[in-house]
CSV table of C-alpha atoms and ligand atoms in Angstrom, one decimal:
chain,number,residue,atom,x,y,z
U,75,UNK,CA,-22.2,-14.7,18.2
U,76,UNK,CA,-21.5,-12.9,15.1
U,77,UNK,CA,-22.5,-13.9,11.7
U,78,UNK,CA,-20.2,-14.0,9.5
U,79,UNK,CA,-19.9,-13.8,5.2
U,80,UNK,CA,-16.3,-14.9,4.0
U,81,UNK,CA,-16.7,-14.7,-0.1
U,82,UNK,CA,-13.0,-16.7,-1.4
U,83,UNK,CA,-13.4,-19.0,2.1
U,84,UNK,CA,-12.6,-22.3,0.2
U,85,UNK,CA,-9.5,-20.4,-1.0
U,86,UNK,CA,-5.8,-20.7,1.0
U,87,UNK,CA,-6.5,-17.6,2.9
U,88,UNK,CA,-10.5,-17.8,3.1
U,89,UNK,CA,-10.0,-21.7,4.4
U,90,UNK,CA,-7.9,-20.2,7.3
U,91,UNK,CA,-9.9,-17.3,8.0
U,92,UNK,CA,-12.9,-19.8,8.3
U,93,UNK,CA,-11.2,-21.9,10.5
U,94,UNK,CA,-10.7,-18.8,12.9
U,95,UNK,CA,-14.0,-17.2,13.2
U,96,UNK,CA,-15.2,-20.3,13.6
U,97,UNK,CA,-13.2,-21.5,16.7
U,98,UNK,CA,-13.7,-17.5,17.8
U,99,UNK,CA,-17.4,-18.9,18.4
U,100,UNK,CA,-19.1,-17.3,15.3
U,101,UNK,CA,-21.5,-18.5,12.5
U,102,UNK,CA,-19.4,-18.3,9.2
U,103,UNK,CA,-21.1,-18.8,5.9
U,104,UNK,CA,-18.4,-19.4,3.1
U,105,UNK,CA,-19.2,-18.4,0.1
U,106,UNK,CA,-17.2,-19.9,-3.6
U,107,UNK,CA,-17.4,-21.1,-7.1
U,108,UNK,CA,-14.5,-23.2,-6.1
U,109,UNK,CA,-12.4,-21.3,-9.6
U,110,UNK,CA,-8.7,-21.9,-7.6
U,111,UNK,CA,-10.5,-23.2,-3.8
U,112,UNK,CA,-11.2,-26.4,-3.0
U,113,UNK,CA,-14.1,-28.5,-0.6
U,114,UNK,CA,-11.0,-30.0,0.7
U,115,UNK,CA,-9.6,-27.1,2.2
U,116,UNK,CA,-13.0,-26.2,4.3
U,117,UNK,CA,-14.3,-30.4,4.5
U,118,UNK,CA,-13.1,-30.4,8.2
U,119,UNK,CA,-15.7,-27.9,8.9
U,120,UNK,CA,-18.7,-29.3,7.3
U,121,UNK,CA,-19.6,-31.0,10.3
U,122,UNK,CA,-20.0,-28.0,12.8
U,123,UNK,CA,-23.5,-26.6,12.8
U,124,UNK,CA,-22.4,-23.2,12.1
U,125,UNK,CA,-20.6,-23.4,9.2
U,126,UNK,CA,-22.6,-23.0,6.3
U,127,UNK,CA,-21.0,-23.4,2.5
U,128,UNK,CA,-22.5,-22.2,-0.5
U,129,UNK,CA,-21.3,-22.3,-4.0
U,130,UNK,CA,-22.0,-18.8,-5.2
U,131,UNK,CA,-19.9,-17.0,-7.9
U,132,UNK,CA,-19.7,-13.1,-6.5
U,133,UNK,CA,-20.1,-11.6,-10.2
U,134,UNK,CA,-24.1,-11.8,-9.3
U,135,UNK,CA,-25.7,-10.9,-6.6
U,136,UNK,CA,-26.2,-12.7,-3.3
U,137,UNK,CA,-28.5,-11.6,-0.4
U,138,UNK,CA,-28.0,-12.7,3.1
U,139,UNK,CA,-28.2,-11.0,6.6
U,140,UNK,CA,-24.8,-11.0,8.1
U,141,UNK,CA,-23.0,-9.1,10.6
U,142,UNK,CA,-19.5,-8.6,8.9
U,143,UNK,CA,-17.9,-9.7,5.4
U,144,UNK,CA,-14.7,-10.4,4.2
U,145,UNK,CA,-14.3,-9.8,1.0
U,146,UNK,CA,-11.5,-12.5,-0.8
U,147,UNK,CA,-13.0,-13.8,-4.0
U,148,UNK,CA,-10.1,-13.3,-5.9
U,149,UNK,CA,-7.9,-15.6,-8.1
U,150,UNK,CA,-4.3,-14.5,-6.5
U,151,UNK,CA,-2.0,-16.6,-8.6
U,152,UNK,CA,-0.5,-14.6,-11.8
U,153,UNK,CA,-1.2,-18.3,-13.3
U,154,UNK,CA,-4.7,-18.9,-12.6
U,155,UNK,CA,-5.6,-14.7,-12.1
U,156,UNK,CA,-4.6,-14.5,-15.8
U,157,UNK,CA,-5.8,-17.4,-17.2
U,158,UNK,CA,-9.3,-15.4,-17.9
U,159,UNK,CA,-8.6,-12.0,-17.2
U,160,UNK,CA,-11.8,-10.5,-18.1
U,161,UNK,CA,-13.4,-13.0,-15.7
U,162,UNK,CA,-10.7,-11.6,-12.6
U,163,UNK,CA,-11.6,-7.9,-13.4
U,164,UNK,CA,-15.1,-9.0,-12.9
U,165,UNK,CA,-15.1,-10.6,-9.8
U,166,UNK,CA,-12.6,-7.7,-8.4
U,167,UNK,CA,-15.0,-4.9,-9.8
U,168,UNK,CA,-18.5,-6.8,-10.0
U,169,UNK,CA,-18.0,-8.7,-7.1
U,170,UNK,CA,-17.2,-5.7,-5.1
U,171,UNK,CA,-20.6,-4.1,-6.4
U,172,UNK,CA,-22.4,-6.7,-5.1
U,173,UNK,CA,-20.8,-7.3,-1.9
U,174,UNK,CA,-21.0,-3.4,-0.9
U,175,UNK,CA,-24.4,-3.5,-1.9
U,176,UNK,CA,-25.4,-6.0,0.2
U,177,UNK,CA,-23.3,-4.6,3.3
U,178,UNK,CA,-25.4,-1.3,2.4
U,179,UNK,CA,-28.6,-3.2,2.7
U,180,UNK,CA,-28.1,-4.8,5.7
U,181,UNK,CA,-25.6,-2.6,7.2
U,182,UNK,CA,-22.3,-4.8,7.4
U,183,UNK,CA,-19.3,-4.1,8.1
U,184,UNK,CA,-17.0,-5.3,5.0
U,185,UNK,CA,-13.4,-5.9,4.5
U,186,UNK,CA,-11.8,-6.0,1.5
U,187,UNK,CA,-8.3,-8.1,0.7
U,188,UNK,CA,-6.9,-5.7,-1.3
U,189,UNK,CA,-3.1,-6.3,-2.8
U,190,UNK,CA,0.4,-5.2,-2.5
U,191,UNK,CA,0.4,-5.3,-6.1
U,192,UNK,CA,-1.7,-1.6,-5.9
U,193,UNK,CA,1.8,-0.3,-5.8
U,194,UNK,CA,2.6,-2.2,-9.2
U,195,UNK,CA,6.4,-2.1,-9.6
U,196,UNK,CA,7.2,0.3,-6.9
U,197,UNK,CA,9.9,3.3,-7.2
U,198,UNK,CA,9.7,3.7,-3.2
U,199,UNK,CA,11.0,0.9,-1.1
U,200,UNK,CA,9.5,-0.4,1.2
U,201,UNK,CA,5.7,0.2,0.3
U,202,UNK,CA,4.0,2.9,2.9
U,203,UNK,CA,0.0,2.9,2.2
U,204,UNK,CA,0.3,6.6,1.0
U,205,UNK,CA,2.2,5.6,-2.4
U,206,UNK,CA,-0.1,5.5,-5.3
U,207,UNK,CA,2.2,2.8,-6.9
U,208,UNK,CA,3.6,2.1,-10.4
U,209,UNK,CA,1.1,0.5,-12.0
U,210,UNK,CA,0.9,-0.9,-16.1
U,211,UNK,CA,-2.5,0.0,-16.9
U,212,UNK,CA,-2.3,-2.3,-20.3
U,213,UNK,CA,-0.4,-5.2,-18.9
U,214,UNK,CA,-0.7,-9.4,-18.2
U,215,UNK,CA,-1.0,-8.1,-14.6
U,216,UNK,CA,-3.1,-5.4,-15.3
U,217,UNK,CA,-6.5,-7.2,-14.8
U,218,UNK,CA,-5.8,-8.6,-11.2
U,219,UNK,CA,-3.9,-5.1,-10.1
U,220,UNK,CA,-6.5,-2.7,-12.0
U,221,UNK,CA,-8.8,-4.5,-10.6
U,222,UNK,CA,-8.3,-4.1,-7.1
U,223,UNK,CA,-7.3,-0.7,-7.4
U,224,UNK,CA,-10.9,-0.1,-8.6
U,225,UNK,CA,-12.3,-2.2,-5.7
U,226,UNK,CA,-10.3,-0.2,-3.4
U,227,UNK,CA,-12.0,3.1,-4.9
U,228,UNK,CA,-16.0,1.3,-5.0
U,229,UNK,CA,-15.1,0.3,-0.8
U,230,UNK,CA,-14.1,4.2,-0.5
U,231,UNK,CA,-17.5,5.6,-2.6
U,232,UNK,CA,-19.4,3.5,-0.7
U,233,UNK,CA,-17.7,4.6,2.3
U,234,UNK,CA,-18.1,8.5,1.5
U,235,UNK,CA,-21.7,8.2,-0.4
U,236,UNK,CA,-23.4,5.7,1.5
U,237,UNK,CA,-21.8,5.9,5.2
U,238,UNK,CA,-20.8,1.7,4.5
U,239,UNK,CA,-18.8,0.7,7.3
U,240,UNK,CA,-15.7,-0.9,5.5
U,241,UNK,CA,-11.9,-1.5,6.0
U,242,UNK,CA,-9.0,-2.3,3.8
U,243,UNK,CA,-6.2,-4.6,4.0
U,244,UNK,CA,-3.5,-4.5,1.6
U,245,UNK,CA,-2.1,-8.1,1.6
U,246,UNK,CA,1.6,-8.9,0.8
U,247,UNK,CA,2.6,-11.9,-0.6
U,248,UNK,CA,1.3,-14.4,1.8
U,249,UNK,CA,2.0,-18.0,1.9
U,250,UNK,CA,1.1,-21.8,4.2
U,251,UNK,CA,-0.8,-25.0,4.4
U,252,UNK,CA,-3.4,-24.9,1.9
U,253,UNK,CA,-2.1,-23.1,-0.9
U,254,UNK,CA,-2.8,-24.9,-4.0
U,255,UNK,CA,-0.4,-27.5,-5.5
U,256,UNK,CA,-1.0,-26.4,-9.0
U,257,UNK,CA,-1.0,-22.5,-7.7
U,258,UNK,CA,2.1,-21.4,-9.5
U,259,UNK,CA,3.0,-19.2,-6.6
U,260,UNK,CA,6.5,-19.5,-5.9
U,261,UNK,CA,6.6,-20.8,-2.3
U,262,UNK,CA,4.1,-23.8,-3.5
U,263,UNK,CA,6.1,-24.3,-6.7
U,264,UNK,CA,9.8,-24.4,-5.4
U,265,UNK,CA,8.3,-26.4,-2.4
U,266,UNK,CA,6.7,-28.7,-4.7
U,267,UNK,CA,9.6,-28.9,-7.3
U,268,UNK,CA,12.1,-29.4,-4.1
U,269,UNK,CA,9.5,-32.3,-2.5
U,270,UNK,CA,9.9,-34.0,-6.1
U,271,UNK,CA,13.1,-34.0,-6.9
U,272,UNK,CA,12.6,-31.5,-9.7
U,273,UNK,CA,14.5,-28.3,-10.5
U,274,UNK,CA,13.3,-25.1,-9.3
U,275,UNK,CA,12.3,-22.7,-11.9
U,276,UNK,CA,13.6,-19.1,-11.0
U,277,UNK,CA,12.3,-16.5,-13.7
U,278,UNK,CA,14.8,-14.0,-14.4
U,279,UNK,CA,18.1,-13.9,-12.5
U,280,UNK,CA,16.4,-14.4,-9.2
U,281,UNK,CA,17.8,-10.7,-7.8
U,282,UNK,CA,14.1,-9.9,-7.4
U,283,UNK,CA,12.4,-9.6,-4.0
U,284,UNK,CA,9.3,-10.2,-2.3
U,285,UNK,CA,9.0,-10.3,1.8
U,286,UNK,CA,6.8,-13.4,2.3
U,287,UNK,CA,4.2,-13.3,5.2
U,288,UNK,CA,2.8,-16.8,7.2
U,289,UNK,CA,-0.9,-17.0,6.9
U,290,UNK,CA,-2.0,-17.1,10.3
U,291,UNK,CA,-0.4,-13.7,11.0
U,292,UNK,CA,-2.1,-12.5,7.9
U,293,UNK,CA,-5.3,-13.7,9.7
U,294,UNK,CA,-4.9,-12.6,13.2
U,295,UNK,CA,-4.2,-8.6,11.3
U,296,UNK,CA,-7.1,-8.9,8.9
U,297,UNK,CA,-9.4,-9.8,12.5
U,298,UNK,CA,-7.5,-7.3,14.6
U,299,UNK,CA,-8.4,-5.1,11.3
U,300,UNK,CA,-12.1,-5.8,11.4
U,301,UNK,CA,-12.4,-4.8,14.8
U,302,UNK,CA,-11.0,-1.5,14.7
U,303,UNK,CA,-13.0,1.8,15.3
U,304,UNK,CA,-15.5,2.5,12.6
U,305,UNK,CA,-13.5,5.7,11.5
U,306,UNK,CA,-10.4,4.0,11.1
U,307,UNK,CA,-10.7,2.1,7.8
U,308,UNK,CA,-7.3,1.8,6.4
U,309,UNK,CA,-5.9,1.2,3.6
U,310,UNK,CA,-3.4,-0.6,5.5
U,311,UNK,CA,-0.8,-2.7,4.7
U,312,UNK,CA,-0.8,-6.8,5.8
U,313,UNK,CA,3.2,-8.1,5.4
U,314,UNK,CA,6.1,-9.4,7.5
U,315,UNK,CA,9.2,-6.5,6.8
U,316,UNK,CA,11.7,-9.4,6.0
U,317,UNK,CA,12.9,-9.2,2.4
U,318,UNK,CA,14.4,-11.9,0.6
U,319,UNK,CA,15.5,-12.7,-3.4
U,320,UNK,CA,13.9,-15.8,-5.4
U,321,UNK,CA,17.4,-17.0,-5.4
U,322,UNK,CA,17.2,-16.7,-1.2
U,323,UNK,CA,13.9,-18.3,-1.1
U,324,UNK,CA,15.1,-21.0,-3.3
U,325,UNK,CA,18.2,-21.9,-1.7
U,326,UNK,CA,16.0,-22.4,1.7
U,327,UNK,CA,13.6,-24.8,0.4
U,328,UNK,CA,16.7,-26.5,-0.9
U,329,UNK,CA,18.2,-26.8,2.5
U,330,UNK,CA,15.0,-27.4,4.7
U,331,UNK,CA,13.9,-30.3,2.8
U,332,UNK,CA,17.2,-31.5,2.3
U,333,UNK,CA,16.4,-32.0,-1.4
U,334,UNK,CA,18.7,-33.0,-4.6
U,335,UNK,CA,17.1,-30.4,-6.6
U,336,UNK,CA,19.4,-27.8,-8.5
U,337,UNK,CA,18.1,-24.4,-9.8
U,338,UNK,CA,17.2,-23.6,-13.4
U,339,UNK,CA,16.4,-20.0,-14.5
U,340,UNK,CA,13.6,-19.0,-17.4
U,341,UNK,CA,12.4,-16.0,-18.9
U,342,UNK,CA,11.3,-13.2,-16.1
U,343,UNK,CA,7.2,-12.9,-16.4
U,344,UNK,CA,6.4,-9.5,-18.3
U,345,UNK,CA,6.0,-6.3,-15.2
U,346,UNK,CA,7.5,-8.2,-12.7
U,347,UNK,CA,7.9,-6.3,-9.6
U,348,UNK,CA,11.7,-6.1,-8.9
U,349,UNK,CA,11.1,-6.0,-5.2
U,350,UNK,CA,8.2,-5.2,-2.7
U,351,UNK,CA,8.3,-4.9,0.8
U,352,UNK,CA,5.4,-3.2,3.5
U,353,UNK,CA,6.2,-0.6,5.4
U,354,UNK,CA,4.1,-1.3,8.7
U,355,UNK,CA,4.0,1.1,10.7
U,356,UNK,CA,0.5,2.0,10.1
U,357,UNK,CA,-0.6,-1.6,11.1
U,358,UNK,CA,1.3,-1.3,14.1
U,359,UNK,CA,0.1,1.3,15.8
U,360,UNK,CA,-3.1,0.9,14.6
U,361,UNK,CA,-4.2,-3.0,15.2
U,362,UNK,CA,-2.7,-3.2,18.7
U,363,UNK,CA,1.0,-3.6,17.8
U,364,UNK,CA,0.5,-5.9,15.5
U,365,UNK,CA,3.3,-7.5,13.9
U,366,UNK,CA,4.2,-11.1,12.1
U,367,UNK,CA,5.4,-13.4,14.7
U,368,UNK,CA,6.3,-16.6,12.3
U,369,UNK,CA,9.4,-15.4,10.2
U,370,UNK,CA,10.0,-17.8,7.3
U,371,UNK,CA,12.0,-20.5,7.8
U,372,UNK,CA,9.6,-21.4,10.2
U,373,UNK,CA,6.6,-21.0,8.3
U,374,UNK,CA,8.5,-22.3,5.5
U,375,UNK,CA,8.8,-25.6,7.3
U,376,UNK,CA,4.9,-26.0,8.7
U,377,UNK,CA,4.3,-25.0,4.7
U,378,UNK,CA,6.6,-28.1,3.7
U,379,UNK,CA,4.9,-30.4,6.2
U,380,UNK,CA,1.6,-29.7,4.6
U,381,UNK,CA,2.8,-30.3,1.1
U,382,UNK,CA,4.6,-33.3,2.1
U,383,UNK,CA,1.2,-35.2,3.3
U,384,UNK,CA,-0.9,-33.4,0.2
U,385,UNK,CA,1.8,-35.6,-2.2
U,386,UNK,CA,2.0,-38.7,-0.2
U,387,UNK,CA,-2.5,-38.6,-0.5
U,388,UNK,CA,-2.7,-37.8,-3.8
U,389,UNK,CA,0.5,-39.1,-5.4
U,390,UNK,CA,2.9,-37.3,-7.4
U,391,UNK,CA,1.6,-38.3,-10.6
U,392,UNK,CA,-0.9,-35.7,-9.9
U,393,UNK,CA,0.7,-32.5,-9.0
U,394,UNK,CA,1.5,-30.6,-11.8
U,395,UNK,CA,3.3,-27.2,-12.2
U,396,UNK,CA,1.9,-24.1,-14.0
U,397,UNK,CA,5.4,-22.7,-13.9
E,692,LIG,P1,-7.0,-18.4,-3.7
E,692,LIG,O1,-7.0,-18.4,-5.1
E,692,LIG,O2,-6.5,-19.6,-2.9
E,692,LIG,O3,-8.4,-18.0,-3.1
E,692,LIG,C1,-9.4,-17.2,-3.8
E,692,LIG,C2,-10.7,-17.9,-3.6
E,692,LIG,O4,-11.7,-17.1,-4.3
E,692,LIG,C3,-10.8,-19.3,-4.2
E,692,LIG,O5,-11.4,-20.2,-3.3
E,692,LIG,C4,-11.6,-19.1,-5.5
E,692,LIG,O6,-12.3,-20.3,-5.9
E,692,LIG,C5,-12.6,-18.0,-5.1
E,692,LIG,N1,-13.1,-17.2,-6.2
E,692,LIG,C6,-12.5,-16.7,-7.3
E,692,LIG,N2,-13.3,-16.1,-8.1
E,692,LIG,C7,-14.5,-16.1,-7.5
E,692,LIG,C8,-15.8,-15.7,-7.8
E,692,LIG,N3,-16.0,-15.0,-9.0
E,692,LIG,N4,-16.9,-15.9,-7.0
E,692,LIG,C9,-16.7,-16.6,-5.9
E,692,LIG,N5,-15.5,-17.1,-5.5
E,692,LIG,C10,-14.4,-16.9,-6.3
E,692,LIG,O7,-6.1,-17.1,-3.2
E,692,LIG,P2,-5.7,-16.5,-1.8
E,692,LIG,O8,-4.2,-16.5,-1.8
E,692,LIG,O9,-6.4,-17.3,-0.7
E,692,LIG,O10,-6.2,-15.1,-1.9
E,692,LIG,C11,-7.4,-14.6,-1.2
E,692,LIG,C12,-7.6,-13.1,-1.4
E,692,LIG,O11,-6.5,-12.4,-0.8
E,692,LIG,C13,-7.7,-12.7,-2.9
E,692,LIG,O12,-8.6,-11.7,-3.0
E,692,LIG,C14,-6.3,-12.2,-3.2
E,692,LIG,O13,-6.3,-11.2,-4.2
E,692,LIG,C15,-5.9,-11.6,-1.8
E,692,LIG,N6,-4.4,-11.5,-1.7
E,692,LIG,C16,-3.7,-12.7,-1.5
E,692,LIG,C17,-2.3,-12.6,-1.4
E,692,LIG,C18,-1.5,-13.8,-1.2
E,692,LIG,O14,-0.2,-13.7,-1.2
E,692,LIG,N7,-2.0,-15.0,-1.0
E,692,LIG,C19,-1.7,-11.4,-1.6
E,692,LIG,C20,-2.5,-10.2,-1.8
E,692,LIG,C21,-3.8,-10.3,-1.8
E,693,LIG,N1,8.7,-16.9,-9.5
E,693,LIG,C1,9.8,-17.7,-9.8
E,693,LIG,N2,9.6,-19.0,-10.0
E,693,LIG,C2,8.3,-19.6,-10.0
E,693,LIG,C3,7.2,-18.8,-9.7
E,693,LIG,C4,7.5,-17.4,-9.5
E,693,LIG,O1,11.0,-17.3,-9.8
E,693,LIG,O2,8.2,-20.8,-10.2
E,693,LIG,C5,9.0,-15.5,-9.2
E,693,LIG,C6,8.1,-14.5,-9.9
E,693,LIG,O3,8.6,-14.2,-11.2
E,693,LIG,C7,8.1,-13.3,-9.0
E,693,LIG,C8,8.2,-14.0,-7.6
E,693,LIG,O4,8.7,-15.3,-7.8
E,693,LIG,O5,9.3,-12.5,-9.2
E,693,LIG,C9,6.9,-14.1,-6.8
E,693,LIG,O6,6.0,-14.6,-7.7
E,693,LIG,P1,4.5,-15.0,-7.3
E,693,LIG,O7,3.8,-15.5,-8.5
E,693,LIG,O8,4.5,-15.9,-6.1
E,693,LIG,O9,3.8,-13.7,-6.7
E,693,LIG,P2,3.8,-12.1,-7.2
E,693,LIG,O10,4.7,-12.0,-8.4
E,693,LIG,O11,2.4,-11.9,-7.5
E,693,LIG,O12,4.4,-11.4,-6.1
């Protein structure tokens, strides 16, 4: 039995990744200042004697002994990640501080849930982990992108000056049960918008791209990642190949929920990546042929499912939309 730090594991992805280790027969301690989780998402767990939860915010230190960490404190959302941007280049740059230099102390393995959005608005399509990316160093997305770039570089110094064991995962847009209502993501808003009758919001003309991966493939790579050979540790990139436009994505939610919605389009979000896809190849051959099994209109309809019980519990009255 390993134990087991999961920083962000109240989040969407952390709740999953909880879940997992968990029923893998490790201790997991989850550790979050609940800024975009929630105690719903982990409430099921309380009640297993090793799970441990711990409100914790990773700009200041923590000490624990543990095994292995995954480092996702991170608001994802463009909504919520720029909300306070000085607070999300904190916990990227801060909270990776701290977390490496308690994986130094007590010799841990650490993972970090780095981004796609590394490669910014990329000029090479699809994304292979050796493109440094096209990144707005002055931007609304600056503070979430810059941010991880810089973790990225603090896993690698640690790596080279201090022999930490770590690994990188560079996540693409990644989507399922437990996303946040409110998120303003666009899987949970157009799911949302569809589930209530509302219009979906597409910002700009909806030509732009994103290739949308289930979570639980996300969390079988980022395990299969962990458990790699110490000398392999990555960057490599986390993503199901298949591409689609917002105007794609929209037009399935439309048809899977059988919804009256129409589509309205506003103003395209400042640096908005025109399209993004992972070239993983690297992933493949590395983390025993790993590759996303769930391709989106199926994961698209477990995703509905989910949101359909979250708005019959808490009523529609409360779901609002950051779009
Ligand atoms: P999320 O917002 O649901 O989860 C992030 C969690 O981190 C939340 O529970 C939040 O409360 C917690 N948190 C934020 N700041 C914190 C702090 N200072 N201290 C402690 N906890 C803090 O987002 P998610 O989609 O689950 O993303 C998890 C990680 O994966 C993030 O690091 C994100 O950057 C990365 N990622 C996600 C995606 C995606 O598509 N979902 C894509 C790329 C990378
Ligand atoms: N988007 C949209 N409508 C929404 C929310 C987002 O058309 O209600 C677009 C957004 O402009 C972007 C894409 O969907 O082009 C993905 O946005 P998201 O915020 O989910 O992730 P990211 O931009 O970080 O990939």
């Amino acid at each position: 039995m390993k134990r087991i730090l999961i920083t962000g594991g109240a989040g969407f992805i952390g709740s999953h990744l909880c879940e997992r280790l968990l029923k893998e027969g490790n201790e997991v301690i989850c550790l979050d200042n609940y800024f975009t989780g929630a105690k719903k998402n982990i409430v099921h767990l309380l009640d297993n004697p090793y799970f441990e939860l711990v409100r914790h915010d990773i700009t200041m230190p923590y000490f624990i002994e543990v095994d292995e960490i995954y480092n996702l404190a991170c608001p994802a959302s463009p909504v919520h990640y720029q909300y306070n941007p000085i607070k999300t280049i904190k916990t990227s740059v801060m909270g990776a501080i701290n977390m490496l230099g308690l994986a130094k102390r007590v010799k841990a393995k650490i993972l970090q849930a780095s981004t796609s959005e590394v490669y910014g608005d990329p000029e090479i399509h699809p994304q292979p982990e050796y493109y440094w990316g096209n990144v707005n160093p002055i931007g609304p997305r600056s503070c979430y992108d810059e941010g991880k770039r810089c973790a990225e570089t603090l896993f690698m110094d640690y790596h080279i000056q201090n022999k930490v064991n770590i690994k990188i995962v560079r996540i693409f847009n990644t989507y399922g049960p437990n996303m946040n209502p409110n998120d303003g993501r666009v899987v949970s808003n157009f799911i949302v918008q569809a589930l209530s009758g509302e219009d979906l919001t597409i910002f700009g003309d909806g030509t732009q791209t994103r290739s949308f991966q289930y979570v639980d493939d996300l969390v079988e790579g980022m395990i299969r990642m962990m458990h790699t050979p110490d000398e392999f540790i990555g960057p490599v990139n986390l993503g199901n190949q298949n591409e689609f436009t917002m105007l794609e994505l929209a037009e399935n939610i439309i048809d899977l929920t059988g919804s009256s919605s129409g589509i309205i389009f506003k103003s395209l979000p400042k640096d908005d990546p025109k399209q993004r896809q992972p070239d993983t190849t690297k992933a493949k051959a590395n983390l025993n042929n790993w590759e996303p099994k769930i391709q989106l209109r199926e994961g698209l309809a477990r995703t509905i499912e989910y949101f359909q019980a979250t708005l019959l519990t808490n009523g529609r009255q409360k779901i609002r939309i950051n779009a």
